[in-house]
Amino acid sequence: FASATRVAMSQRVWVLLAGKAASLASVAEQQKLRVQVAEHLEDAVQKLRHLSSQLACVIFDDQRLLKELKGGAFKQIFCIAVDQAVADDPLLRLAMFDAGARMLAPSMMAAEAALAKVAAVVHDRGVF
């Protein structure tokens, strides 16, 4: 029963990869995560609204997506912004966190490592 519940839960959870983060799709699939890819901002916004209650994580490189992520409907989403310049500048980092990002990754490689941790959380049923 516990295994079936864990599988059912992980099947309802999605990861949205927007912009250049779409390159992480195969990594997410290897982690057994359900993936939606959005090449453009408009597509990302549409998928974000459609999957809002089922999203665990959004990885993006377009800071404009954070405007869409503001609000109560998206508080459960772990938002990872990928931007070397922002990650290197303390003031820009603070602004990004204030805007709603939960993590800043300087590269797709760093985002890949974070995606593995997201997968571990999604697939681990925890202790009850």
JSON list of C-alpha atoms in Angstrom, two decimals:
[
{"chain": "A", "resi": 1, "resn": "PHE", "atom": "CA", "xyz": [0.00, 0.00, 0.00]},
{"chain": "A", "resi": 2, "resn": "ALA", "atom": "CA", "xyz": [2.74, 2.49, 0.93]},
{"chain": "A", "resi": 3, "resn": "SER", "atom": "CA", "xyz": [4.56, 1.85, -2.34]},
{"chain": "A", "resi": 4, "resn": "ALA", "atom": "CA", "xyz": [1.36, 2.36, -4.34]},
{"chain": "A", "resi": 5, "resn": "THR", "atom": "CA", "xyz": [0.67, 5.63, -2.50]},
{"chain": "A", "resi": 6, "resn": "ARG", "atom": "CA", "xyz": [4.20, 6.85, -3.17]},
{"chain": "A", "resi": 7, "resn": "VAL", "atom": "CA", "xyz": [3.88, 6.05, -6.88]},
{"chain": "A", "resi": 8, "resn": "ALA", "atom": "CA", "xyz": [0.46, 7.72, -7.07]},
{"chain": "A", "resi": 9, "resn": "MET", "atom": "CA", "xyz": [1.81, 10.87, -5.40]},
{"chain": "A", "resi": 10, "resn": "SER", "atom": "CA", "xyz": [4.84, 11.10, -7.68]},
{"chain": "A", "resi": 11, "resn": "GLN", "atom": "CA", "xyz": [2.62, 10.67, -10.74]},
{"chain": "A", "resi": 12, "resn": "ARG", "atom": "CA", "xyz": [0.65, 13.78, -9.80]},
{"chain": "A", "resi": 13, "resn": "VAL", "atom": "CA", "xyz": [3.73, 15.97, -9.36]},
{"chain": "A", "resi": 14, "resn": "TRP", "atom": "CA", "xyz": [5.22, 17.94, -12.24]},
{"chain": "A", "resi": 15, "resn": "VAL", "atom": "CA", "xyz": [8.37, 19.94, -12.89]},
{"chain": "A", "resi": 16, "resn": "LEU", "atom": "CA", "xyz": [8.21, 22.90, -15.27]},
{"chain": "A", "resi": 17, "resn": "LEU", "atom": "CA", "xyz": [11.41, 23.68, -17.18]},
{"chain": "A", "resi": 18, "resn": "ALA", "atom": "CA", "xyz": [11.24, 27.07, -18.87]},
{"chain": "A", "resi": 19, "resn": "GLY", "atom": "CA", "xyz": [13.55, 28.72, -21.38]},
{"chain": "A", "resi": 20, "resn": "LYS", "atom": "CA", "xyz": [17.10, 27.38, -21.42]},
{"chain": "A", "resi": 21, "resn": "ALA", "atom": "CA", "xyz": [16.21, 25.13, -18.49]},
{"chain": "A", "resi": 22, "resn": "ALA", "atom": "CA", "xyz": [14.37, 22.97, -21.05]},
{"chain": "A", "resi": 23, "resn": "SER", "atom": "CA", "xyz": [17.77, 21.39, -21.62]},
{"chain": "A", "resi": 24, "resn": "LEU", "atom": "CA", "xyz": [17.29, 19.60, -18.27]},
{"chain": "A", "resi": 25, "resn": "ALA", "atom": "CA", "xyz": [14.28, 17.60, -19.50]},
{"chain": "A", "resi": 26, "resn": "SER", "atom": "CA", "xyz": [16.21, 14.35, -19.97]},
{"chain": "A", "resi": 27, "resn": "VAL", "atom": "CA", "xyz": [17.80, 14.75, -16.53]},
{"chain": "A", "resi": 28, "resn": "ALA", "atom": "CA", "xyz": [14.38, 15.22, -14.94]},
{"chain": "A", "resi": 29, "resn": "GLU", "atom": "CA", "xyz": [13.01, 12.20, -16.78]},
{"chain": "A", "resi": 30, "resn": "GLN", "atom": "CA", "xyz": [15.97, 10.10, -15.60]},
{"chain": "A", "resi": 31, "resn": "GLN", "atom": "CA", "xyz": [15.00, 11.16, -12.07]},
{"chain": "A", "resi": 32, "resn": "LYS", "atom": "CA", "xyz": [11.51, 9.79, -12.84]},
{"chain": "A", "resi": 33, "resn": "LEU", "atom": "CA", "xyz": [9.92, 13.23, -12.65]},
{"chain": "A", "resi": 34, "resn": "ARG", "atom": "CA", "xyz": [7.01, 14.27, -14.86]},
{"chain": "A", "resi": 35, "resn": "VAL", "atom": "CA", "xyz": [8.20, 17.14, -17.00]},
{"chain": "A", "resi": 36, "resn": "GLN", "atom": "CA", "xyz": [6.59, 20.01, -18.86]},
{"chain": "A", "resi": 37, "resn": "VAL", "atom": "CA", "xyz": [8.86, 22.08, -21.09]},
{"chain": "A", "resi": 38, "resn": "ALA", "atom": "CA", "xyz": [8.17, 25.67, -22.10]},
{"chain": "A", "resi": 39, "resn": "GLU", "atom": "CA", "xyz": [10.44, 27.29, -24.66]},
{"chain": "A", "resi": 40, "resn": "HIS", "atom": "CA", "xyz": [8.93, 30.78, -24.33]},
{"chain": "A", "resi": 41, "resn": "LEU", "atom": "CA", "xyz": [7.61, 32.92, -21.48]},
{"chain": "A", "resi": 42, "resn": "GLU", "atom": "CA", "xyz": [4.00, 32.84, -22.71]},
{"chain": "A", "resi": 43, "resn": "ASP", "atom": "CA", "xyz": [4.05, 29.06, -22.90]},
{"chain": "A", "resi": 44, "resn": "ALA", "atom": "CA", "xyz": [5.58, 28.86, -19.41]},
{"chain": "A", "resi": 45, "resn": "VAL", "atom": "CA", "xyz": [2.87, 31.12, -17.97]},
{"chain": "A", "resi": 46, "resn": "GLN", "atom": "CA", "xyz": [0.13, 29.02, -19.57]},
{"chain": "A", "resi": 47, "resn": "LYS", "atom": "CA", "xyz": [1.58, 25.76, -18.24]},
{"chain": "A", "resi": 48, "resn": "LEU", "atom": "CA", "xyz": [2.18, 27.32, -14.84]},
{"chain": "A", "resi": 49, "resn": "ARG", "atom": "CA", "xyz": [-1.48, 28.30, -14.54]},
{"chain": "A", "resi": 50, "resn": "HIS", "atom": "CA", "xyz": [-2.69, 24.93, -15.85]},
{"chain": "A", "resi": 51, "resn": "LEU", "atom": "CA", "xyz": [-0.53, 22.82, -13.53]},
{"chain": "A", "resi": 52, "resn": "SER", "atom": "CA", "xyz": [-0.32, 25.16, -10.53]},
{"chain": "A", "resi": 53, "resn": "SER", "atom": "CA", "xyz": [-1.54, 22.75, -7.85]},
{"chain": "A", "resi": 54, "resn": "GLN", "atom": "CA", "xyz": [0.53, 19.87, -9.26]},
{"chain": "A", "resi": 55, "resn": "LEU", "atom": "CA", "xyz": [3.87, 21.65, -9.67]},
{"chain": "A", "resi": 56, "resn": "ALA", "atom": "CA", "xyz": [6.69, 20.87, -7.28]},
{"chain": "A", "resi": 57, "resn": "CYS", "atom": "CA", "xyz": [9.41, 22.85, -9.01]},
{"chain": "A", "resi": 58, "resn": "VAL", "atom": "CA", "xyz": [9.92, 25.47, -11.71]},
{"chain": "A", "resi": 59, "resn": "ILE", "atom": "CA", "xyz": [13.38, 26.03, -13.16]},
{"chain": "A", "resi": 60, "resn": "PHE", "atom": "CA", "xyz": [13.71, 29.11, -15.34]},
{"chain": "A", "resi": 61, "resn": "ASP", "atom": "CA", "xyz": [16.15, 31.65, -16.74]},
{"chain": "A", "resi": 62, "resn": "ASP", "atom": "CA", "xyz": [13.67, 34.47, -17.50]},
{"chain": "A", "resi": 63, "resn": "GLN", "atom": "CA", "xyz": [13.14, 36.61, -14.41]},
{"chain": "A", "resi": 64, "resn": "ARG", "atom": "CA", "xyz": [9.79, 37.82, -15.74]},
{"chain": "A", "resi": 65, "resn": "LEU", "atom": "CA", "xyz": [8.33, 34.44, -14.79]},
{"chain": "A", "resi": 66, "resn": "LEU", "atom": "CA", "xyz": [8.67, 35.38, -11.12]},
{"chain": "A", "resi": 67, "resn": "LYS", "atom": "CA", "xyz": [5.89, 37.95, -11.55]},
{"chain": "A", "resi": 68, "resn": "GLU", "atom": "CA", "xyz": [3.56, 35.09, -12.41]},
{"chain": "A", "resi": 69, "resn": "LEU", "atom": "CA", "xyz": [4.75, 33.02, -9.47]},
{"chain": "A", "resi": 70, "resn": "LYS", "atom": "CA", "xyz": [3.77, 35.65, -6.91]},
{"chain": "A", "resi": 71, "resn": "GLY", "atom": "CA", "xyz": [0.66, 34.81, -4.97]},
{"chain": "A", "resi": 72, "resn": "GLY", "atom": "CA", "xyz": [-0.86, 32.18, -2.75]},
{"chain": "A", "resi": 73, "resn": "ALA", "atom": "CA", "xyz": [-1.58, 29.62, -5.47]},
{"chain": "A", "resi": 74, "resn": "PHE", "atom": "CA", "xyz": [2.12, 29.04, -6.09]},
{"chain": "A", "resi": 75, "resn": "LYS", "atom": "CA", "xyz": [3.61, 28.98, -2.58]},
{"chain": "A", "resi": 76, "resn": "GLN", "atom": "CA", "xyz": [4.25, 25.23, -2.71]},
{"chain": "A", "resi": 77, "resn": "ILE", "atom": "CA", "xyz": [6.45, 25.54, -5.81]},
{"chain": "A", "resi": 78, "resn": "PHE", "atom": "CA", "xyz": [10.21, 25.43, -5.38]},
{"chain": "A", "resi": 79, "resn": "CYS", "atom": "CA", "xyz": [11.39, 28.13, -7.79]},
{"chain": "A", "resi": 80, "resn": "ILE", "atom": "CA", "xyz": [14.94, 27.91, -9.10]},
{"chain": "A", "resi": 81, "resn": "ALA", "atom": "CA", "xyz": [16.31, 30.82, -11.12]},
{"chain": "A", "resi": 82, "resn": "VAL", "atom": "CA", "xyz": [19.34, 30.09, -13.29]},
{"chain": "A", "resi": 83, "resn": "ASP", "atom": "CA", "xyz": [21.42, 33.20, -13.89]},
{"chain": "A", "resi": 84, "resn": "GLN", "atom": "CA", "xyz": [25.19, 33.57, -13.41]},
{"chain": "A", "resi": 85, "resn": "ALA", "atom": "CA", "xyz": [25.09, 37.38, -13.15]},
{"chain": "A", "resi": 86, "resn": "VAL", "atom": "CA", "xyz": [22.38, 37.34, -10.49]},
{"chain": "A", "resi": 87, "resn": "ALA", "atom": "CA", "xyz": [24.10, 34.58, -8.54]},
{"chain": "A", "resi": 88, "resn": "ASP", "atom": "CA", "xyz": [27.32, 36.63, -8.49]},
{"chain": "A", "resi": 89, "resn": "ASP", "atom": "CA", "xyz": [25.76, 39.90, -7.28]},
{"chain": "A", "resi": 90, "resn": "PRO", "atom": "CA", "xyz": [24.55, 40.08, -3.66]},
{"chain": "A", "resi": 91, "resn": "LEU", "atom": "CA", "xyz": [22.03, 42.85, -4.32]},
{"chain": "A", "resi": 92, "resn": "LEU", "atom": "CA", "xyz": [20.55, 41.07, -7.32]},
{"chain": "A", "resi": 93, "resn": "ARG", "atom": "CA", "xyz": [20.38, 37.82, -5.31]},
{"chain": "A", "resi": 94, "resn": "LEU", "atom": "CA", "xyz": [18.41, 39.56, -2.56]},
{"chain": "A", "resi": 95, "resn": "ALA", "atom": "CA", "xyz": [16.06, 41.10, -5.13]},
{"chain": "A", "resi": 96, "resn": "MET", "atom": "CA", "xyz": [15.48, 37.67, -6.69]},
{"chain": "A", "resi": 97, "resn": "PHE", "atom": "CA", "xyz": [14.69, 36.11, -3.32]},
{"chain": "A", "resi": 98, "resn": "ASP", "atom": "CA", "xyz": [12.37, 39.01, -2.52]},
{"chain": "A", "resi": 99, "resn": "ALA", "atom": "CA", "xyz": [10.62, 38.38, -5.84]},
{"chain": "A", "resi": 100, "resn": "GLY", "atom": "CA", "xyz": [9.96, 34.74, -4.89]},
{"chain": "A", "resi": 101, "resn": "ALA", "atom": "CA", "xyz": [12.89, 32.62, -6.01]},
{"chain": "A", "resi": 102, "resn": "ARG", "atom": "CA", "xyz": [13.78, 29.88, -3.50]},
{"chain": "A", "resi": 103, "resn": "MET", "atom": "CA", "xyz": [17.16, 29.11, -5.06]},
{"chain": "A", "resi": 104, "resn": "LEU", "atom": "CA", "xyz": [19.59, 30.77, -7.44]},
{"chain": "A", "resi": 105, "resn": "ALA", "atom": "CA", "xyz": [21.76, 28.56, -9.57]},
{"chain": "A", "resi": 106, "resn": "PRO", "atom": "CA", "xyz": [24.74, 30.01, -11.43]},
{"chain": "A", "resi": 107, "resn": "SER", "atom": "CA", "xyz": [24.54, 27.33, -14.13]},
{"chain": "A", "resi": 108, "resn": "MET", "atom": "CA", "xyz": [22.43, 24.53, -15.54]},
{"chain": "A", "resi": 109, "resn": "MET", "atom": "CA", "xyz": [24.83, 22.08, -13.88]},
{"chain": "A", "resi": 110, "resn": "ALA", "atom": "CA", "xyz": [23.96, 23.54, -10.47]},
{"chain": "A", "resi": 111, "resn": "ALA", "atom": "CA", "xyz": [20.26, 23.39, -11.35]},
{"chain": "A", "resi": 112, "resn": "GLU", "atom": "CA", "xyz": [20.74, 19.75, -12.33]},
{"chain": "A", "resi": 113, "resn": "ALA", "atom": "CA", "xyz": [22.02, 18.97, -8.83]},
{"chain": "A", "resi": 114, "resn": "ALA", "atom": "CA", "xyz": [19.04, 20.77, -7.32]},
{"chain": "A", "resi": 115, "resn": "LEU", "atom": "CA", "xyz": [16.70, 18.79, -9.55]},
{"chain": "A", "resi": 116, "resn": "ALA", "atom": "CA", "xyz": [18.10, 15.57, -8.10]},
{"chain": "A", "resi": 117, "resn": "LYS", "atom": "CA", "xyz": [17.22, 16.82, -4.61]},
{"chain": "A", "resi": 118, "resn": "VAL", "atom": "CA", "xyz": [13.71, 17.75, -5.76]},
{"chain": "A", "resi": 119, "resn": "ALA", "atom": "CA", "xyz": [13.30, 14.22, -7.12]},
{"chain": "A", "resi": 120, "resn": "ALA", "atom": "CA", "xyz": [14.47, 12.73, -3.83]},
{"chain": "A", "resi": 121, "resn": "VAL", "atom": "CA", "xyz": [11.85, 14.76, -1.94]},
{"chain": "A", "resi": 122, "resn": "VAL", "atom": "CA", "xyz": [9.07, 13.89, -4.40]},
{"chain": "A", "resi": 123, "resn": "HIS", "atom": "CA", "xyz": [9.82, 10.17, -4.32]},
{"chain": "A", "resi": 124, "resn": "ASP", "atom": "CA", "xyz": [10.45, 9.83, -0.56]},
{"chain": "A", "resi": 125, "resn": "ARG", "atom": "CA", "xyz": [7.23, 9.25, 1.34]},
{"chain": "A", "resi": 126, "resn": "GLY", "atom": "CA", "xyz": [8.88, 10.29, 4.59]},
{"chain": "A", "resi": 127, "resn": "VAL", "atom": "CA", "xyz": [8.27, 8.98, 8.08]},
{"chain": "A", "resi": 128, "resn": "PHE", "atom": "CA", "xyz": [4.71, 8.92, 9.40]}
]
